[in-house]
PDB file of C-alpha atoms in Angstrom:
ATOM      1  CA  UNK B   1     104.597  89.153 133.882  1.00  0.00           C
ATOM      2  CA  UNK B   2     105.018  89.452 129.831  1.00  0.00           C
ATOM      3  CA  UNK B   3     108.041  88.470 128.515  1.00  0.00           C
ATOM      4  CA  UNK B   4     110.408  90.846 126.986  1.00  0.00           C
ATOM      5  CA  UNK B   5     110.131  90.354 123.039  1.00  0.00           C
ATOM      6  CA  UNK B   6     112.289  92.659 121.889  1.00  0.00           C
ATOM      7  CA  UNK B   7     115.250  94.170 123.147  1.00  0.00           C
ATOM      8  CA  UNK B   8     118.222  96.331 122.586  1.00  0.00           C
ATOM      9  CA  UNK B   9     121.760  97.403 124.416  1.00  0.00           C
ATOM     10  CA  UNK B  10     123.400 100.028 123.536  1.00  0.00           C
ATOM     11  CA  UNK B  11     122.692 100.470 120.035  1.00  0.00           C
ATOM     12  CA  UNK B  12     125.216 102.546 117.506  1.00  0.00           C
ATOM     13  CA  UNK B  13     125.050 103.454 113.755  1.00  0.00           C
ATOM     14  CA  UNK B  14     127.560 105.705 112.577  1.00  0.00           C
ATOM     15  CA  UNK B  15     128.240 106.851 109.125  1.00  0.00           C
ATOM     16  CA  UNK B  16     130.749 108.769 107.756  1.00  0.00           C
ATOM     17  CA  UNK B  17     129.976 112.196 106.359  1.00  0.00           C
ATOM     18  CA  UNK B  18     133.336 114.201 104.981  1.00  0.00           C
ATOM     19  CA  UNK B  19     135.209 112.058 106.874  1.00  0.00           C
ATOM     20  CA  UNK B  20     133.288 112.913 110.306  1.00  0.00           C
ATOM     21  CA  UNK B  21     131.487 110.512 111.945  1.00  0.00           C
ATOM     22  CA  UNK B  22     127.522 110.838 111.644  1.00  0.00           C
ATOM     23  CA  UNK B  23     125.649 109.135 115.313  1.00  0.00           C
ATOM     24  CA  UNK B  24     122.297 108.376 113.294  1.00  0.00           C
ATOM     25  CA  UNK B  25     121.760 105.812 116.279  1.00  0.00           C
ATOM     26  CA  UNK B  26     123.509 106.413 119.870  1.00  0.00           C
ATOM     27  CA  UNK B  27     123.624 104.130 122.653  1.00  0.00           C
ATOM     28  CA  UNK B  28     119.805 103.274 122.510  1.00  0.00           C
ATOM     29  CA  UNK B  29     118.833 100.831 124.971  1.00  0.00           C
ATOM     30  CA  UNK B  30     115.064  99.468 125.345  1.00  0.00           C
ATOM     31  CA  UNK B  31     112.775  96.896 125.962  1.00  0.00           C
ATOM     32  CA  UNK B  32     109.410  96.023 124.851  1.00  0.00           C
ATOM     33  CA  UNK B  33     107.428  92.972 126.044  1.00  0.00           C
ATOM     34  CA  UNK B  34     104.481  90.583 124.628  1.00  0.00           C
ATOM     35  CA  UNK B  35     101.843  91.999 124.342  1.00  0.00           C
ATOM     36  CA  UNK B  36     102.849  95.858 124.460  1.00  0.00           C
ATOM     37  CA  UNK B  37     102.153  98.541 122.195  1.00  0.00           C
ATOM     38  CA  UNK B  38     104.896 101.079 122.372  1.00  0.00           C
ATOM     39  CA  UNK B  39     105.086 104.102 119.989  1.00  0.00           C
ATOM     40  CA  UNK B  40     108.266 105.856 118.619  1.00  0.00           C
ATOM     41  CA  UNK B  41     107.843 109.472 118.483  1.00  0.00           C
ATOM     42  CA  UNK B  42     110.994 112.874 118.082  1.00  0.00           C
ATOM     43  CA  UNK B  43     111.366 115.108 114.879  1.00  0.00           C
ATOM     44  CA  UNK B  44     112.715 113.968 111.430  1.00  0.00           C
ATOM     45  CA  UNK B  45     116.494 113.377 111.386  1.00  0.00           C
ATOM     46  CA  UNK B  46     115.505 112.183 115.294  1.00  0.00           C
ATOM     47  CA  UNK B  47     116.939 108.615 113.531  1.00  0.00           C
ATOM     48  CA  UNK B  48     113.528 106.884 114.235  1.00  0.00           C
ATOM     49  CA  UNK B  49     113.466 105.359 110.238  1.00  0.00           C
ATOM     50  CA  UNK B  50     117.257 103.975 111.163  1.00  0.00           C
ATOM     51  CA  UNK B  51     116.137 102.601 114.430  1.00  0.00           C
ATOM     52  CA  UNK B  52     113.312 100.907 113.127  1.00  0.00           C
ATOM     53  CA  UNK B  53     115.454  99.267 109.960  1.00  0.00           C
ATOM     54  CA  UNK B  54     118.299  97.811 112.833  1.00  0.00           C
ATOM     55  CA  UNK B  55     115.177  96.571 114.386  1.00  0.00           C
ATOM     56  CA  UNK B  56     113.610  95.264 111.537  1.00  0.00           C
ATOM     57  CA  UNK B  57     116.833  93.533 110.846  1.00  0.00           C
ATOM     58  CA  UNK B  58     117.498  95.507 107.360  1.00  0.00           C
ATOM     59  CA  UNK B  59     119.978  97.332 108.605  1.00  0.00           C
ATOM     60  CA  UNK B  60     123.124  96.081 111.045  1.00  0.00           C
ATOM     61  CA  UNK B  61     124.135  98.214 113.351  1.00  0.00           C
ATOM     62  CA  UNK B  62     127.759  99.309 114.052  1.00  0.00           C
ATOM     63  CA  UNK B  63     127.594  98.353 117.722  1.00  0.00           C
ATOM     64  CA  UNK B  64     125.557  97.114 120.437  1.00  0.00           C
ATOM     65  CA  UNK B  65     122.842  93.751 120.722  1.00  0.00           C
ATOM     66  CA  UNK B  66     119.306  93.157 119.211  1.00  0.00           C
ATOM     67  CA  UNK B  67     117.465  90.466 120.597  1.00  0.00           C
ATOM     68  CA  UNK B  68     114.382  89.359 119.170  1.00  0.00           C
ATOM     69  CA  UNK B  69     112.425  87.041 121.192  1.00  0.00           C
ATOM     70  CA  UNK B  70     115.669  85.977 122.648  1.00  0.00           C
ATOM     71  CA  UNK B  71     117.655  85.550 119.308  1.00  0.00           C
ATOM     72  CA  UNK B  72     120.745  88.009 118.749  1.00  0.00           C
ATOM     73  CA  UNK B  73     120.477  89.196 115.138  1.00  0.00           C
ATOM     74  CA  UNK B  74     124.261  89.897 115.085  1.00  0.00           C
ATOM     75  CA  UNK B  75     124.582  86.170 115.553  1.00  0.00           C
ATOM     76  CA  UNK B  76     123.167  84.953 112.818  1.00  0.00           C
ATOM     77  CA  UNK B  77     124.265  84.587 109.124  1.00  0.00           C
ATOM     78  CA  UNK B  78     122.391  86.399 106.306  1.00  0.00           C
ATOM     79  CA  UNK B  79     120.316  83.449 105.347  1.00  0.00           C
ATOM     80  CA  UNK B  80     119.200  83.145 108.938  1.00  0.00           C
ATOM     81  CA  UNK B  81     118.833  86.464 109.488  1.00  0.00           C
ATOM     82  CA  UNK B  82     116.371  86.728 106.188  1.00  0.00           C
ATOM     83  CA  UNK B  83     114.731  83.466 107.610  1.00  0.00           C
ATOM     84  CA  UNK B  84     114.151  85.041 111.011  1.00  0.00           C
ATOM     85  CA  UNK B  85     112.419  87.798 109.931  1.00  0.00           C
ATOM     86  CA  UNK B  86     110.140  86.510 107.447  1.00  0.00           C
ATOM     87  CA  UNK B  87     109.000  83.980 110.669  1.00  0.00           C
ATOM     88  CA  UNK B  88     109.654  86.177 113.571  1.00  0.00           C
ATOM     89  CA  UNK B  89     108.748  90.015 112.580  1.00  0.00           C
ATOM     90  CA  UNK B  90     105.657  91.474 110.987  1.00  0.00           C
ATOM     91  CA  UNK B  91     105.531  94.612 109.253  1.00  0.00           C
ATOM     92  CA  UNK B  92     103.019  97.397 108.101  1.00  0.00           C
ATOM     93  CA  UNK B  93     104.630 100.251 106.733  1.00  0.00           C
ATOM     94  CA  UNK B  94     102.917 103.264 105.273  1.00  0.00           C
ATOM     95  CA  UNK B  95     102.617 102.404 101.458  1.00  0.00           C
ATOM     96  CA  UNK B  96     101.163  99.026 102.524  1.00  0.00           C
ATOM     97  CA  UNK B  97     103.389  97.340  99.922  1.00  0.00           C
ATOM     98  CA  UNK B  98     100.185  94.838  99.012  1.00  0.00           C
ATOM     99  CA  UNK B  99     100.792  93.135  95.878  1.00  0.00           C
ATOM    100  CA  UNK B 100      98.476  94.348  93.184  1.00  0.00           C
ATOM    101  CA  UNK B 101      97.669  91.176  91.632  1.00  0.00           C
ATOM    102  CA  UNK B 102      96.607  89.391  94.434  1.00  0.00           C
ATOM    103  CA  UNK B 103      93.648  89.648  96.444  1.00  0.00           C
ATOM    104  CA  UNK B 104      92.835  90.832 100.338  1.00  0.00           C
ATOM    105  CA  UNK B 105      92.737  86.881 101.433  1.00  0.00           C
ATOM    106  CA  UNK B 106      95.383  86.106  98.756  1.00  0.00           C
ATOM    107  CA  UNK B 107      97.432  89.154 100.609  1.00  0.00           C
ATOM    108  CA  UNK B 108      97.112  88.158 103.555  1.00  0.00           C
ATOM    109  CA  UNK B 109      97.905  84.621 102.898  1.00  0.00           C
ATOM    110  CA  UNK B 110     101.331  85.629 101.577  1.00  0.00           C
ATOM    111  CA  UNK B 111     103.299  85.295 104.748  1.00  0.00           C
ATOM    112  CA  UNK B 112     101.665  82.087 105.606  1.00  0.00           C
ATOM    113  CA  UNK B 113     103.111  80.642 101.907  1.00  0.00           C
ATOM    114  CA  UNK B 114     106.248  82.214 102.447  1.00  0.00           C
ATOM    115  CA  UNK B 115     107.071  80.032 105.872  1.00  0.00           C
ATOM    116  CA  UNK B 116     105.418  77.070 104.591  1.00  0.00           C
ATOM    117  CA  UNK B 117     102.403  77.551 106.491  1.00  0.00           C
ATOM    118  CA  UNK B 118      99.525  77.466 104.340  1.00  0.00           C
ATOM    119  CA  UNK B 119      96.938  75.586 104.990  1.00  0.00           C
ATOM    120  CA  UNK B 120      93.098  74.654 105.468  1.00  0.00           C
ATOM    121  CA  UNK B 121      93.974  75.978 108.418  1.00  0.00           C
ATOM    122  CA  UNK B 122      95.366  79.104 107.850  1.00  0.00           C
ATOM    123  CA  UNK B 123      93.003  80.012 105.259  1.00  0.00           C
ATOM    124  CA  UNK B 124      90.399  80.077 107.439  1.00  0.00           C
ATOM    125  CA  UNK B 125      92.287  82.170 109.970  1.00  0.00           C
ATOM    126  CA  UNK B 126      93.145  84.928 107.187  1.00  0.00           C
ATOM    127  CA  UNK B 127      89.446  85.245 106.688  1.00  0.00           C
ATOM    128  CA  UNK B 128      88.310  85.286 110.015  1.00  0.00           C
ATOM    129  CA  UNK B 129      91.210  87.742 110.396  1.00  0.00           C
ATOM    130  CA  UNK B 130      90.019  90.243 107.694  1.00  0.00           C
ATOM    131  CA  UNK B 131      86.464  89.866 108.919  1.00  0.00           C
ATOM    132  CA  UNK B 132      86.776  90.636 111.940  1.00  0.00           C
ATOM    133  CA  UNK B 133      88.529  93.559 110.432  1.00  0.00           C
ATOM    134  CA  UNK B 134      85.420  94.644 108.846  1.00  0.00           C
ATOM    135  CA  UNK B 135      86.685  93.755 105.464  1.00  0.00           C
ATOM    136  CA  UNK B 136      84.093  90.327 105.190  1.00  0.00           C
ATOM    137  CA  UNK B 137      83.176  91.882 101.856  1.00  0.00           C
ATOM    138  CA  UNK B 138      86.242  92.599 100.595  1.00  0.00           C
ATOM    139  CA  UNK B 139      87.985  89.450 100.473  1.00  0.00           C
ATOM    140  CA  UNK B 140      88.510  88.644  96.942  1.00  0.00           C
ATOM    141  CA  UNK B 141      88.673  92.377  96.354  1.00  0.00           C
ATOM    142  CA  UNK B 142      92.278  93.361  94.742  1.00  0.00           C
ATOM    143  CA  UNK B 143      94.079  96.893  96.250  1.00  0.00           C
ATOM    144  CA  UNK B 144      92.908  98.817  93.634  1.00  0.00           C
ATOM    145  CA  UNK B 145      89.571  98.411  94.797  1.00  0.00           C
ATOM    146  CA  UNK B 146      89.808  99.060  98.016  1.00  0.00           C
ATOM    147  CA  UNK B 147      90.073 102.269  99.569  1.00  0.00           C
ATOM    148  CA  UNK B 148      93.484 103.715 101.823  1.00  0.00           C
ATOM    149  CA  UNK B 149      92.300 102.555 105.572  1.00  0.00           C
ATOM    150  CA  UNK B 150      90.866  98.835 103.939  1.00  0.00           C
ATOM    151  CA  UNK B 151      94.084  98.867 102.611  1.00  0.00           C
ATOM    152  CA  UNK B 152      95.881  99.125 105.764  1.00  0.00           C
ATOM    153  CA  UNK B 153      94.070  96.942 107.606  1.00  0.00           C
ATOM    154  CA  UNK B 154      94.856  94.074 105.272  1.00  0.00           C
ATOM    155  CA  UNK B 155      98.769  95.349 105.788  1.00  0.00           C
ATOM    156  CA  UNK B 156      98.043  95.175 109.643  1.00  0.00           C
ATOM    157  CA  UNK B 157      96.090  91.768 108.980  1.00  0.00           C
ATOM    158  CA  UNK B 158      99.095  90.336 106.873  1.00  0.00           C
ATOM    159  CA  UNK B 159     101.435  91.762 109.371  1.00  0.00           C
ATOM    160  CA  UNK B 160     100.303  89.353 112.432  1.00  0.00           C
ATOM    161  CA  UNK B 161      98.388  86.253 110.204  1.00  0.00           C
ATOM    162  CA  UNK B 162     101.974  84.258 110.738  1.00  0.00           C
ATOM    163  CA  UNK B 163     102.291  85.183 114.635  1.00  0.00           C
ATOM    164  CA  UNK B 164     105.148  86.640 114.871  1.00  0.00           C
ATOM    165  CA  UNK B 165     106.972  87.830 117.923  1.00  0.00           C
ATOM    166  CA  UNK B 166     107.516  91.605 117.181  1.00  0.00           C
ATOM    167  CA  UNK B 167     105.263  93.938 114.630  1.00  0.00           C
ATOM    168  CA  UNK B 168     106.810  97.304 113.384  1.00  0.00           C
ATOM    169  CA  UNK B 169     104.903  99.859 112.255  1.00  0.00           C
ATOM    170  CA  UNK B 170     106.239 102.581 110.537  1.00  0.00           C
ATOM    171  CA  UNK B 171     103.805 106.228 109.403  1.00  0.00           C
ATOM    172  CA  UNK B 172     100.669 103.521 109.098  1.00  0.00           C
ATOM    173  CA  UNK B 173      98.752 106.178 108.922  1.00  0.00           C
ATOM    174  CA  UNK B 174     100.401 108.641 107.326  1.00  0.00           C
ATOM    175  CA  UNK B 175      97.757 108.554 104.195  1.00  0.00           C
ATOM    176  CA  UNK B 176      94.900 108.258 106.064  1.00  0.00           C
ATOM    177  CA  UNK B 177      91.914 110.723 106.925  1.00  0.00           C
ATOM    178  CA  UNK B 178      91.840 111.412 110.746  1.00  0.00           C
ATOM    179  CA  UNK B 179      89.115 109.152 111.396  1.00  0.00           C
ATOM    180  CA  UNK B 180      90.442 106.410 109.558  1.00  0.00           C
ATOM    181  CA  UNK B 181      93.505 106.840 111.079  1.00  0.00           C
ATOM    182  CA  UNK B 182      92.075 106.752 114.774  1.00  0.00           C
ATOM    183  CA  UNK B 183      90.239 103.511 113.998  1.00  0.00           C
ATOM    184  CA  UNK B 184      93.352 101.554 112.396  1.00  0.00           C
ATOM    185  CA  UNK B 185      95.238 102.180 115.125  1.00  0.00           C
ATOM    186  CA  UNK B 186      92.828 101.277 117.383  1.00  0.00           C
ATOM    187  CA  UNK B 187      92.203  98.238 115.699  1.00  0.00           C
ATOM    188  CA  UNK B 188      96.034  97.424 115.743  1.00  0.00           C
ATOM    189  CA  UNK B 189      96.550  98.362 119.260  1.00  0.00           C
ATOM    190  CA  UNK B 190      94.015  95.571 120.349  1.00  0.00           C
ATOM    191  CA  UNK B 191      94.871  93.152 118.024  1.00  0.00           C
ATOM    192  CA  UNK B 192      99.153  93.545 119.506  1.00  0.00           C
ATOM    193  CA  UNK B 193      97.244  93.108 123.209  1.00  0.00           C
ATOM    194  CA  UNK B 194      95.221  90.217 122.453  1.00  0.00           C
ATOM    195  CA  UNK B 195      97.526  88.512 120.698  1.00  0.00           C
ATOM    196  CA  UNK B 196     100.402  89.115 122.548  1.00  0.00           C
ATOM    197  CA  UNK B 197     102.929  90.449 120.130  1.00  0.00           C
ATOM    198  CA  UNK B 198     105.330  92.854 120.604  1.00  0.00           C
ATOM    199  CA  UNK B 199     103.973  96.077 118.955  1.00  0.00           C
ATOM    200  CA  UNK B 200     105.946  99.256 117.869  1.00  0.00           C
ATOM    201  CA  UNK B 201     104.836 102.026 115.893  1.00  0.00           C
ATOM    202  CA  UNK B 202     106.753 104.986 114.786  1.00  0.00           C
ATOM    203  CA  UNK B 203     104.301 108.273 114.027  1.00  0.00           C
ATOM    204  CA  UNK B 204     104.715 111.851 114.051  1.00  0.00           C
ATOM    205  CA  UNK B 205     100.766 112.485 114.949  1.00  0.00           C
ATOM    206  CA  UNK B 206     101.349 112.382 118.448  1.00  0.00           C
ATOM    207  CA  UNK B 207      97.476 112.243 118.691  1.00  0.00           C
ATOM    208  CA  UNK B 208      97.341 108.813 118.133  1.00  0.00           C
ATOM    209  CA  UNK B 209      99.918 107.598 121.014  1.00  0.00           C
ATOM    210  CA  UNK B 210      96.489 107.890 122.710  1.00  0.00           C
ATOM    211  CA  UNK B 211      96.403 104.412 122.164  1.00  0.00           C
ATOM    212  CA  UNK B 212      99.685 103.095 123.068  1.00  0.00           C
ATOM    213  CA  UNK B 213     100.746 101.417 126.463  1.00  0.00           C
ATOM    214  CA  UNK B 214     104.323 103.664 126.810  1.00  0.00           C
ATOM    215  CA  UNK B 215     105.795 106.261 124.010  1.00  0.00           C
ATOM    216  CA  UNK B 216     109.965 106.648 123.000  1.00  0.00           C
ATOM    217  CA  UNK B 217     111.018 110.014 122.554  1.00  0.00           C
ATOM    218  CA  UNK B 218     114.029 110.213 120.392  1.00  0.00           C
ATOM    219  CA  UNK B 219     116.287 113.155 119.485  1.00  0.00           C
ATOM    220  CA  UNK B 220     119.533 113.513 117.751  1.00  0.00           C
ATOM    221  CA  UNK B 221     119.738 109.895 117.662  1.00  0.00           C
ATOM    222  CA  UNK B 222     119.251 109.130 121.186  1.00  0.00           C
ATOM    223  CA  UNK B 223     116.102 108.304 123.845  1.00  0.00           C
ATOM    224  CA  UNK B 224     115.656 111.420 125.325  1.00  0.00           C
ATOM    225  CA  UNK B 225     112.112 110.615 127.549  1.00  0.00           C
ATOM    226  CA  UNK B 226     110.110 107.890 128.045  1.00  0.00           C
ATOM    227  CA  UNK B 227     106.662 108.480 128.697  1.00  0.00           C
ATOM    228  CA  UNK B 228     105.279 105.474 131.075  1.00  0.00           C
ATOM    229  CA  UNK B 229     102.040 106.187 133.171  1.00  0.00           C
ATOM    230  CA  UNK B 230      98.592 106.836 131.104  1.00  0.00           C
ATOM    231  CA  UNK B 231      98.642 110.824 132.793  1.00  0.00           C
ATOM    232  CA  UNK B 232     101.934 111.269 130.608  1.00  0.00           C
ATOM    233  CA  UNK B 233     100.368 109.412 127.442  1.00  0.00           C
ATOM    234  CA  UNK B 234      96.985 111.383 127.474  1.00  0.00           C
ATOM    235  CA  UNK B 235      98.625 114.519 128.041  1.00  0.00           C
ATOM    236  CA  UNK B 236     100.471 114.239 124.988  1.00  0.00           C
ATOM    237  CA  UNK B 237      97.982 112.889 122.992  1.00  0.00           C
ATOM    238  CA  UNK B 238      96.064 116.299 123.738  1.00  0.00           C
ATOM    239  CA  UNK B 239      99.085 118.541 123.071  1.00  0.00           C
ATOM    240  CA  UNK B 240     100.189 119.764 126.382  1.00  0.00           C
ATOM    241  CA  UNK B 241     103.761 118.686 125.924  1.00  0.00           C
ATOM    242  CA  UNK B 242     103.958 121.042 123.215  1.00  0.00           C
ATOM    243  CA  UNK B 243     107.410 120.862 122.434  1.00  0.00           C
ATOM    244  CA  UNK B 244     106.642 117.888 120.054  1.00  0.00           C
ATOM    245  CA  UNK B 245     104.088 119.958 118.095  1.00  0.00           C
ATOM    246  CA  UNK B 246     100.913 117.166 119.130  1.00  0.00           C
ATOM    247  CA  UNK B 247      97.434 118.381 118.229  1.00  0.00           C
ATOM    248  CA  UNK B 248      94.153 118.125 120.496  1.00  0.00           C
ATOM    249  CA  UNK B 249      93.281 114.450 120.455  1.00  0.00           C
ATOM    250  CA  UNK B 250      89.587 113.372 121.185  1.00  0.00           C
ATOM    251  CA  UNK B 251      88.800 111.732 124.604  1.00  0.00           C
ATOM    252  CA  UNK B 252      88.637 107.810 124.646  1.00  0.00           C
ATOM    253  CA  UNK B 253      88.790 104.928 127.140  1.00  0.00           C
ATOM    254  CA  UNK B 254      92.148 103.661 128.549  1.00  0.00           C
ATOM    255  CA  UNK B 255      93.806 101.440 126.067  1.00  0.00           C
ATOM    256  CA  UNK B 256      93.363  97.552 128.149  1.00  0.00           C
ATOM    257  CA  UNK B 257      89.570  98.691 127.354  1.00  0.00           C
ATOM    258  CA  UNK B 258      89.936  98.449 123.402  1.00  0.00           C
ATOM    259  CA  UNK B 259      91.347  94.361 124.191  1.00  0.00           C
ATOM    260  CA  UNK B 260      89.231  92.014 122.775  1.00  0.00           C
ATOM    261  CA  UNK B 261      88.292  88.381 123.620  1.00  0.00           C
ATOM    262  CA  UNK B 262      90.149  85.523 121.141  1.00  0.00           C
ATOM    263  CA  UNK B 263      89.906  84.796 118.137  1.00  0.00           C
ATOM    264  CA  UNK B 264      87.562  83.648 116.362  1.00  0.00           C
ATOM    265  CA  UNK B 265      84.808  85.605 118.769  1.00  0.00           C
ATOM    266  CA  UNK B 266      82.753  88.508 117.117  1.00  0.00           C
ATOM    267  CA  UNK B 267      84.928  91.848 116.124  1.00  0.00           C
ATOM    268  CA  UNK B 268      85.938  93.863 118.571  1.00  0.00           C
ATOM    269  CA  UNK B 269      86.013  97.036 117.108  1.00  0.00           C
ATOM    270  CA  UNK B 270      83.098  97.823 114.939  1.00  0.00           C
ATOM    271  CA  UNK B 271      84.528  98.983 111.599  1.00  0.00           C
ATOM    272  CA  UNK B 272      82.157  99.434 108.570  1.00  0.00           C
ATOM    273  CA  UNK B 273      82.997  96.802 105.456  1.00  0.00           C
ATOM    274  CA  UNK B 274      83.177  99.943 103.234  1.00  0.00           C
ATOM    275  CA  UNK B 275      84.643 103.412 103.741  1.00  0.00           C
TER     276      UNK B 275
END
């Protein structure tokens, strides 16, 4: 039984708008374990972007408990807080946020230098990570030379290099042609199962919650439906709940098929070096 890396009780934010109070967050409660890909999914204003930031710990809420691999953010002081997260949660957000100046490896190294980590050791592991990425080629290749999805797969490789417990994901693939797109998420689907981080990935293409283990369906601030069995999942991937607007998605195999051995074994998903 995986262990439950992130969790929340009863989660408020409230703001004040002309003196009336403004639920952007409302009594959300959930769970999601090692090793579990869960996706995030309701309309703008659904208050997805000020979930994610209370669970990214940017953000305090005005009531209710985050626990991140056991830890209570609202326990900690600012510098632990800020500690915590650089050690404890990755991130991959649309815009990819690589620095310009550095390289793929050099990227991806950044979180290892930032805890203290790097080493031999860890150098070797960014590489291996990025190869088996398909980006073997592009290693000492700065942003600017790479194209959107290499891009994001050296934000998803940064994201996980310092093995953290929880991975957020928000609009990863918001830039991204539809192929691209399908084979990120793919890719960061089986690296979250293989690894066994906590994985969760807000998106408005419902297409790609194709490759998810269980989507959140948020409205007016609140869960409204979870959707837990792979019928539910593929059915909404293909657009027959169509109150959330989804869009045909292609067929594929069910998502523990896309896991891949350890690494360092050979890549698991065959992406080409260069798109």
């Amino acid at each position: 039984m995986s262990s439950t890396a992130l969790e929340t009780r009863s989660v408020v934010k409230t703001y004040q708008l002309d003196g009336q109070p403004i639920h952007a967050v409302h009594q959300v409660s959930l769970q999601v374990r090692a090793g579990e890909f869960v996706a995030l999914v309701g309309p703008s204003g659904s208050g997805k972007t000020t979930l994610l930031a209370i669970l990214a710990a940017l953000l305090a809420p005005t009531s209710g408990q985050v626990l991140v691999d056991g830890h209570d953010l609202a326990k900690m002081k600012d510098a632990e807080r800020v500690a915590f997260r650089r050690e404890k949660i990755g991130f991959t957000f649309q815009a990819n946020n690589l620095v310009p100046y550095l390289t793929a490896q050099e990227n991806v190294e950044l979180m290892l230098r930032l805890n203290g980590q790097l080493d031999r050791a860890g150098r070797e592991r960014a590489r291996e990570l990025l190869v088996r990425l398909g980006l073997g080629e592009r290693l000492h290749n700065l942003p600017s030379q790479m194209s959107g999805g290499q891009q994001q797969r050296v934000a998803i490789a940064r994201a996980l290099i310092h093995r953290p417990a929880l991975v957020l994901a928000d609009e990863p693939t918001a830039s991204l042609d539809t192929e691209r797109a399908f084979q990120v998420v793919q890719t960061f689907a089986g690296l979250i199962h293989e690894q066994g981080r906590a994985g969760l990935m807000v998106t408005h293409d419902l297409r790609l919650v194709a490759y998810t283990d269980r989507v959140i369906q948020m409205q007016d601030g609140k869960i409204v439906r979870v959707y837990e069995t792979r019928d539910e999942i593929e059915a909404l991937a293909r657009g027959s709940e169509g109150a959330l607007g989804a869009r045909p998605a292609p067929r594929r195999a069910p998502v523990q098929d896309v896991r891949a051995p350890a690494l360092p074994s050979a890549p698991f998903v065959p992406l080409p070096a260069a798109d």
